[in-house]
CSV table of C-alpha atoms in Angstrom, one decimal:
chain,number,residue,atom,x,y,z
A,1,MET,CA,-18.6,25.4,11.7
A,2,ALA,CA,-22.1,23.0,12.8
A,3,ASP,CA,-25.0,24.1,11.3
A,4,LYS,CA,-27.9,25.6,13.2
A,5,THR,CA,-31.4,23.7,13.7
A,6,ALA,CA,-34.8,25.8,13.3
A,7,ASP,CA,-34.8,26.3,16.8
A,8,GLY,CA,-31.4,28.4,16.7
A,9,GLY,CA,-29.6,25.1,18.6
A,10,SER,CA,-26.3,23.6,16.8
A,11,TRP,CA,-27.0,20.3,15.1
A,12,THR,CA,-26.5,17.3,16.5
A,13,GLY,CA,-27.5,13.4,15.8
A,14,CYS,CA,-26.2,10.4,16.9
A,15,ALA,CA,-25.6,7.0,14.6
A,16,VAL,CA,-24.3,3.3,15.2
A,17,MET,CA,-22.1,1.8,12.9
A,18,PHE,CA,-22.2,-2.4,13.5
A,19,LEU,CA,-18.9,-4.3,12.4
A,20,GLN,CA,-18.4,-7.7,12.0
A,21,SER,CA,-15.1,-9.5,10.5
A,22,LEU,CA,-16.2,-12.2,7.9
A,23,PHE,CA,-12.6,-13.9,7.4
A,24,PRO,CA,-12.3,-16.8,9.2
A,25,GLY,CA,-10.4,-16.7,12.2
A,26,VAL,CA,-10.4,-12.9,12.5
A,27,ASP,CA,-12.6,-12.0,15.4
A,28,LEU,CA,-13.1,-7.7,15.4
A,29,LEU,CA,-15.1,-7.9,19.1
A,30,ALA,CA,-12.5,-10.1,20.6
A,31,LEU,CA,-9.4,-8.3,19.1
A,32,TYR,CA,-10.8,-5.0,20.6
A,33,LYS,CA,-11.2,-6.8,24.0
A,34,GLY,CA,-7.6,-7.5,24.0
A,35,GLU,CA,-5.4,-5.1,25.2
A,36,GLN,CA,-3.2,-4.8,22.2
A,37,GLY,CA,-5.9,-5.2,19.7
A,38,LYS,CA,-8.0,-2.7,21.1
A,39,PHE,CA,-5.9,0.2,20.1
A,40,ILE,CA,-5.6,-1.1,17.0
A,41,ILE,CA,-9.1,-1.8,16.5
A,42,PHE,CA,-9.6,2.0,17.2
A,43,LYS,CA,-7.2,3.2,15.3
A,44,VAL,CA,-8.9,1.4,11.8
A,45,ILE,CA,-12.1,3.0,12.9
A,46,LYS,CA,-10.3,6.6,13.5
A,47,LEU,CA,-8.9,6.5,10.0
A,48,THR,CA,-12.0,5.1,8.5
A,49,LEU,CA,-13.9,8.1,9.5
A,50,ARG,CA,-11.4,10.6,8.5
A,51,ASP,CA,-11.5,9.3,4.9
A,52,SER,CA,-15.3,9.0,4.9
A,53,ALA,CA,-16.4,12.1,6.9
A,54,GLY,CA,-13.6,14.6,5.3
A,55,GLY,CA,-11.7,15.0,8.1
A,56,LEU,CA,-11.2,15.1,12.2
A,57,GLY,CA,-14.0,17.3,12.4
A,58,GLY,CA,-17.7,17.4,12.5
A,59,TYR,CA,-17.9,14.1,15.1
A,60,GLU,CA,-16.7,12.0,17.8
A,61,ILE,CA,-16.3,8.7,18.8
A,62,LEU,CA,-18.9,8.2,22.1
A,63,LYS,CA,-18.3,4.7,22.6
A,64,VAL,CA,-17.1,1.6,21.0
A,65,HIS,CA,-18.9,-1.4,22.4
A,66,ASP,CA,-19.9,-5.6,22.7
A,67,ALA,CA,-22.8,-5.9,20.3
A,68,GLU,CA,-22.2,-9.7,19.7
A,69,PRO,CA,-21.4,-10.9,17.2
A,70,PHE,CA,-21.1,-7.3,15.8
A,71,LEU,CA,-18.3,-4.3,17.5
A,72,GLY,CA,-20.7,-1.1,18.0
A,73,VAL,CA,-19.1,2.1,17.4
A,74,GLU,CA,-21.4,4.9,18.6
A,75,VAL,CA,-20.9,8.2,16.3
A,76,LYS,CA,-22.2,11.8,17.4
A,77,PHE,CA,-22.4,14.1,14.6
A,78,VAL,CA,-22.4,17.7,15.3
A,79,ASP,CA,-22.3,18.8,11.9
A,80,VAL,CA,-24.5,18.2,9.1
A,81,ALA,CA,-22.2,18.1,6.5
A,82,ALA,CA,-19.9,16.2,8.3
A,83,CYS,CA,-23.0,13.4,8.8
A,84,GLN,CA,-23.8,14.2,5.3
A,85,GLN,CA,-20.6,13.1,3.7
A,86,PHE,CA,-20.1,10.1,6.3
A,87,LEU,CA,-23.2,9.2,4.8
A,88,GLU,CA,-22.6,9.5,1.4
A,89,SER,CA,-19.5,7.2,1.7
A,90,TYR,CA,-21.2,4.7,3.2
A,91,SER,CA,-23.5,4.5,0.9
A,92,SER,CA,-21.2,4.2,-2.2
A,93,GLY,CA,-19.4,2.1,-0.2
A,94,THR,CA,-16.3,4.2,0.8
A,95,VAL,CA,-16.5,3.3,3.8
A,96,LEU,CA,-16.7,-0.2,3.7
A,97,GLN,CA,-13.2,0.1,1.5
A,98,SER,CA,-11.4,2.1,4.0
A,99,LEU,CA,-12.0,-0.4,6.8
A,100,ASN,CA,-10.9,-3.0,4.8
A,101,GLN,CA,-7.9,-1.6,4.3
A,102,HIS,CA,-6.8,-0.1,7.1
A,103,ALA,CA,-7.7,-3.3,8.5
A,104,CYS,CA,-5.1,-4.9,6.5
A,105,ARG,CA,-2.7,-2.7,6.4
A,106,LEU,CA,-2.9,-2.3,10.8
A,107,LEU,CA,-3.5,-6.1,11.2
A,108,GLY,CA,-1.2,-7.3,8.6
A,109,LEU,CA,-3.9,-9.1,7.3
A,110,PRO,CA,-4.6,-10.4,3.1
A,111,GLU,CA,-6.1,-8.6,1.1
A,112,ASP,CA,-9.2,-10.5,0.9
A,113,PHE,CA,-10.2,-9.7,4.5
A,114,THR,CA,-13.8,-8.2,4.7
A,115,VAL,CA,-16.3,-6.6,7.0
A,116,ARG,CA,-19.8,-6.7,7.1
A,117,THR,CA,-21.7,-3.3,8.0
A,118,GLN,CA,-25.1,-1.8,9.4
A,119,LEU,CA,-25.9,1.6,10.1
A,120,LYS,CA,-28.6,2.1,12.8
A,121,ALA,CA,-30.1,5.5,14.2
A,122,GLY,CA,-31.9,4.5,17.1
A,123,PRO,CA,-34.2,1.3,16.1
A,124,GLN,CA,-34.1,2.8,12.8
A,125,ASN,CA,-31.8,0.7,10.1
A,126,LEU,CA,-30.3,2.9,7.8
A,127,ASP,CA,-29.4,0.5,5.3
A,128,LEU,CA,-32.9,0.4,4.0
A,129,CYS,CA,-32.9,3.8,3.1
A,130,LEU,CA,-29.6,4.9,1.7
A,131,ASP,CA,-31.1,5.8,-1.2
A,132,GLN,CA,-33.1,8.8,0.5
A,133,LEU,CA,-30.1,10.5,2.4
A,134,PRO,CA,-32.3,13.3,3.6
A,135,VAL,CA,-34.4,10.9,5.5
A,136,CYS,CA,-31.3,9.1,6.6
A,137,LEU,CA,-30.2,12.5,8.3
A,138,GLN,CA,-33.3,13.1,9.9
A,139,HIS,CA,-33.4,9.7,11.5
A,140,ILE,CA,-29.4,10.6,12.9
A,141,HIS,CA,-30.5,14.1,14.0
A,142,LEU,CA,-33.6,12.7,15.8
A,143,SER,CA,-31.2,9.9,17.5
A,144,GLN,CA,-29.9,12.2,20.0
A,145,PRO,CA,-26.9,10.7,21.9
A,146,GLU,CA,-27.9,9.4,25.8
A,147,ARG,CA,-24.1,9.6,26.4
A,148,LEU,CA,-20.8,11.3,27.3
A,149,ARG,CA,-18.0,10.2,25.5
A,150,ASP,CA,-16.5,6.9,27.4
A,151,GLU,CA,-13.7,7.1,29.6
A,152,GLU,CA,-12.2,4.3,27.9
A,153,ILE,CA,-12.5,6.2,24.5
A,154,ASP,CA,-11.0,9.5,25.7
A,155,HIS,CA,-7.8,6.7,27.0
A,156,LEU,CA,-7.8,5.6,23.1
A,157,GLU,CA,-7.6,9.3,22.1
A,158,GLN,CA,-4.6,10.3,23.9
A,159,GLN,CA,-2.9,7.2,22.9
A,160,LEU,CA,-3.4,7.7,19.5
A,161,GLN,CA,-2.2,11.8,19.8
A,162,SER,CA,0.5,10.7,22.0
A,163,GLN,CA,1.7,8.1,19.0
A,164,ALA,CA,1.3,10.8,16.2
A,165,LEU,CA,2.9,13.4,18.3
A,166,GLY,CA,5.2,10.6,18.8
A,167,PRO,CA,8.7,10.9,20.5
A,168,ALA,CA,8.2,7.6,22.1
A,169,PRO,CA,11.6,6.9,23.1
A,170,GLN,CA,11.4,3.4,22.6
A,171,PRO,CA,14.3,1.1,21.6
A,172,PRO,CA,11.8,-0.5,18.2
A,173,THR,CA,11.2,3.4,17.4
A,174,VAL,CA,15.3,4.2,17.2
A,175,THR,CA,15.7,0.9,16.0
A,176,GLN,CA,13.6,1.7,12.8
A,177,GLU,CA,15.0,4.8,12.0
A,178,GLU,CA,18.3,3.4,11.8
A,179,SER,CA,17.6,0.6,10.1
A,180,PRO,CA,17.0,0.7,6.0
A,181,VAL,CA,13.5,1.3,4.9
A,182,PRO,CA,12.1,-1.8,3.4
A,183,SER,CA,11.4,-1.2,-0.4
A,184,ASN,CA,7.7,-1.7,0.2
A,185,CYS,CA,7.6,1.4,2.6
A,186,PHE,CA,8.4,5.1,2.9
A,187,LYS,CA,9.6,7.5,4.9
A,188,PHE,CA,7.7,10.5,5.9
A,189,GLN,CA,8.6,13.1,9.1
A,190,ASN,CA,11.2,10.3,10.7
A,191,ARG,CA,8.3,7.8,10.6
A,192,VAL,CA,8.4,4.8,8.5
A,193,PHE,CA,4.8,4.0,6.2
A,194,GLU,CA,4.1,1.0,4.3
A,195,ASP,CA,3.6,2.2,0.6
A,196,ARG,CA,0.7,1.2,-1.3
A,197,MET,CA,-1.5,2.1,-4.3
A,198,LEU,CA,-3.6,5.0,-4.6
A,199,THR,CA,-7.3,4.1,-3.0
A,200,ALA,CA,-10.7,5.8,-3.7
A,201,ALA,CA,-10.5,6.8,-0.3
A,202,ASP,CA,-7.0,8.7,-0.5
A,203,VAL,CA,-8.5,10.5,-3.8
A,204,GLN,CA,-11.4,11.9,-1.8
A,205,SER,CA,-9.8,12.6,1.1
A,206,PHE,CA,-6.8,14.6,-1.1
A,207,SER,CA,-9.9,16.4,-3.3
A,208,ASN,CA,-11.9,17.4,0.2
A,209,GLY,CA,-8.4,19.0,1.7
A,210,VAL,CA,-6.2,20.2,-1.1
A,211,GLY,CA,-8.0,23.3,-2.2
A,212,ARG,CA,-6.8,26.0,-4.7
A,213,GLN,CA,-2.9,24.2,-4.0
A,214,TRP,CA,-4.2,21.4,-6.6
A,215,LYS,CA,-2.5,22.8,-9.3
A,216,HIS,CA,0.7,23.2,-7.3
A,217,VAL,CA,1.0,19.4,-6.4
A,218,GLY,CA,-0.2,18.5,-10.0
A,219,ARG,CA,3.1,19.8,-11.2
A,220,ALA,CA,5.0,18.1,-8.6
A,221,LEU,CA,3.3,14.7,-9.8
A,222,GLY,CA,4.5,16.1,-13.1
A,223,LYS,CA,7.8,15.8,-12.5
A,224,SER,CA,7.4,12.1,-12.9
A,225,CYS,CA,4.3,11.6,-14.5
A,226,ARG,CA,4.2,12.1,-18.5
A,227,ALA,CA,0.7,12.8,-18.3
A,228,LEU,CA,0.5,15.0,-16.2
A,229,LYS,CA,3.3,17.1,-18.3
A,230,GLY,CA,3.1,20.3,-20.2
A,231,PRO,CA,-0.2,21.6,-20.7
A,232,ALA,CA,-2.4,18.9,-18.9
A,233,ILE,CA,-2.8,21.1,-15.7
A,234,ASP,CA,-4.1,23.5,-17.1
A,235,ASN,CA,-6.5,21.9,-19.5
A,236,LEU,CA,-7.9,20.4,-16.1
A,237,ALA,CA,-8.5,23.5,-14.7
A,238,TYR,CA,-10.0,24.6,-17.8
A,239,GLU,CA,-12.2,21.8,-18.2
A,240,TYR,CA,-13.7,21.3,-14.9
A,241,GLU,CA,-13.7,25.2,-13.9
A,242,ARG,CA,-17.8,25.4,-13.5
A,243,GLU,CA,-17.4,21.6,-11.3
A,244,GLY,CA,-15.0,23.7,-8.8
A,245,LEU,CA,-12.0,23.2,-7.0
A,246,TYR,CA,-13.3,19.7,-5.6
A,247,GLU,CA,-13.5,18.1,-8.8
A,248,GLN,CA,-10.5,19.7,-10.3
A,249,ALA,CA,-8.5,18.1,-7.6
A,250,TYR,CA,-10.5,15.1,-7.8
A,251,GLN,CA,-9.8,14.7,-11.6
A,252,LEU,CA,-6.0,15.6,-11.3
A,253,LEU,CA,-5.5,12.2,-9.2
A,254,SER,CA,-7.6,10.4,-11.5
A,255,ARG,CA,-5.5,10.8,-14.0
A,256,PHE,CA,-2.7,9.8,-12.5
A,257,ILE,CA,-3.9,6.7,-11.1
A,258,GLN,CA,-5.3,6.1,-14.5
A,259,ALA,CA,-1.7,7.4,-16.4
A,260,GLU,CA,0.5,5.3,-13.6
A,261,GLY,CA,-1.6,2.3,-13.0
A,262,ARG,CA,0.3,0.1,-10.1
A,263,ALA,CA,3.3,2.7,-9.6
A,264,ALA,CA,0.5,5.2,-8.5
A,265,LYS,CA,1.4,5.0,-5.0
A,266,LEU,CA,0.9,6.5,-1.6
A,267,SER,CA,4.6,7.9,-1.4
A,268,ARG,CA,4.6,9.7,-4.6
A,269,LEU,CA,1.5,11.6,-3.8
A,270,VAL,CA,3.5,12.4,-0.1
A,271,ARG,CA,6.6,13.4,-1.7
A,272,ALA,CA,4.3,15.6,-4.0
A,273,LEU,CA,2.5,17.6,-1.2
A,274,GLU,CA,6.0,18.0,0.7
A,275,ASP,CA,7.1,19.7,-2.2
A,276,SER,CA,4.0,21.8,-2.0
A,277,LYS,CA,4.0,22.5,0.8
A,278,LEU,CA,0.8,20.7,2.1
A,279,THR,CA,2.1,18.5,4.9
A,280,SER,CA,-0.4,18.6,6.8
A,281,LEU,CA,-2.8,17.3,4.3
A,282,ALA,CA,0.0,14.8,4.0
A,283,GLU,CA,0.0,14.0,7.7
A,284,ASN,CA,-4.0,14.2,7.5
A,285,MET,CA,-4.2,11.3,5.0
A,286,LEU,CA,-1.4,9.2,6.7
A,287,GLY,CA,-3.2,9.0,10.0
A,288,MET,CA,-1.2,11.3,12.0
A,289,GLN,CA,-3.0,13.8,14.4
A,290,PRO,CA,-1.8,17.2,13.8
A,291,ARG,CA,-0.3,18.5,16.2
A,292,GLU,CA,-1.4,21.3,18.9
């Protein structure tokens, strides 16, 4: 639900995130201008915003434009909480981590790929005042969007939704389903996803979305993780009761990662979410748009 301003209107604001690849031979702006690269880059941006703003609501992409040498992403926020969470994620480096992670996975780039970012609200460079989040929020609120969502973004959103809803009867999809799942991948809802270690962005998405069900997920993970067996889950609940559900879920997944190391894979968390009947959260974490 969008917060209200003092005059009774809904809270809105606009920010532009500028992206530039620092990896030799990879030009995000050039990729976006290409027919195939455009959709992949858009998906990277969409997944990054989902990770950093706490889900799929509270904001919308208005335009992705040429800001040579940067790729500019104009975002309208309609929820002050989502905007604040995005700013906190940007300030902590989570946004950059998500960008790098999703770009590497979707573009098939090496792990040392990295992106340079700048964040502006109108003429204000927010990178210079990230230690004052209320000031950043005010700058974004004062920078009201000057345009409606670009038609190109409408098309990309529809394309992304069609891919997520997915019966797309294309031969590659059929072949992929019939082929054995590669050792570095896993299957979820008849789709194959690349497996990887859990990241800080995953922990944040999980902690934001799991709510009171974190104990069920913890016990499901505990079937294959000694650190979460026995009274471990109840001990976590008692120890972090005052901090609330987010912190309890955060500590659960952090303990799993600490105990399992490189074996703390995304596939294990998705399986635990399935066992706990939290498939919608698994879909969210995998970047699958919810069904209408």
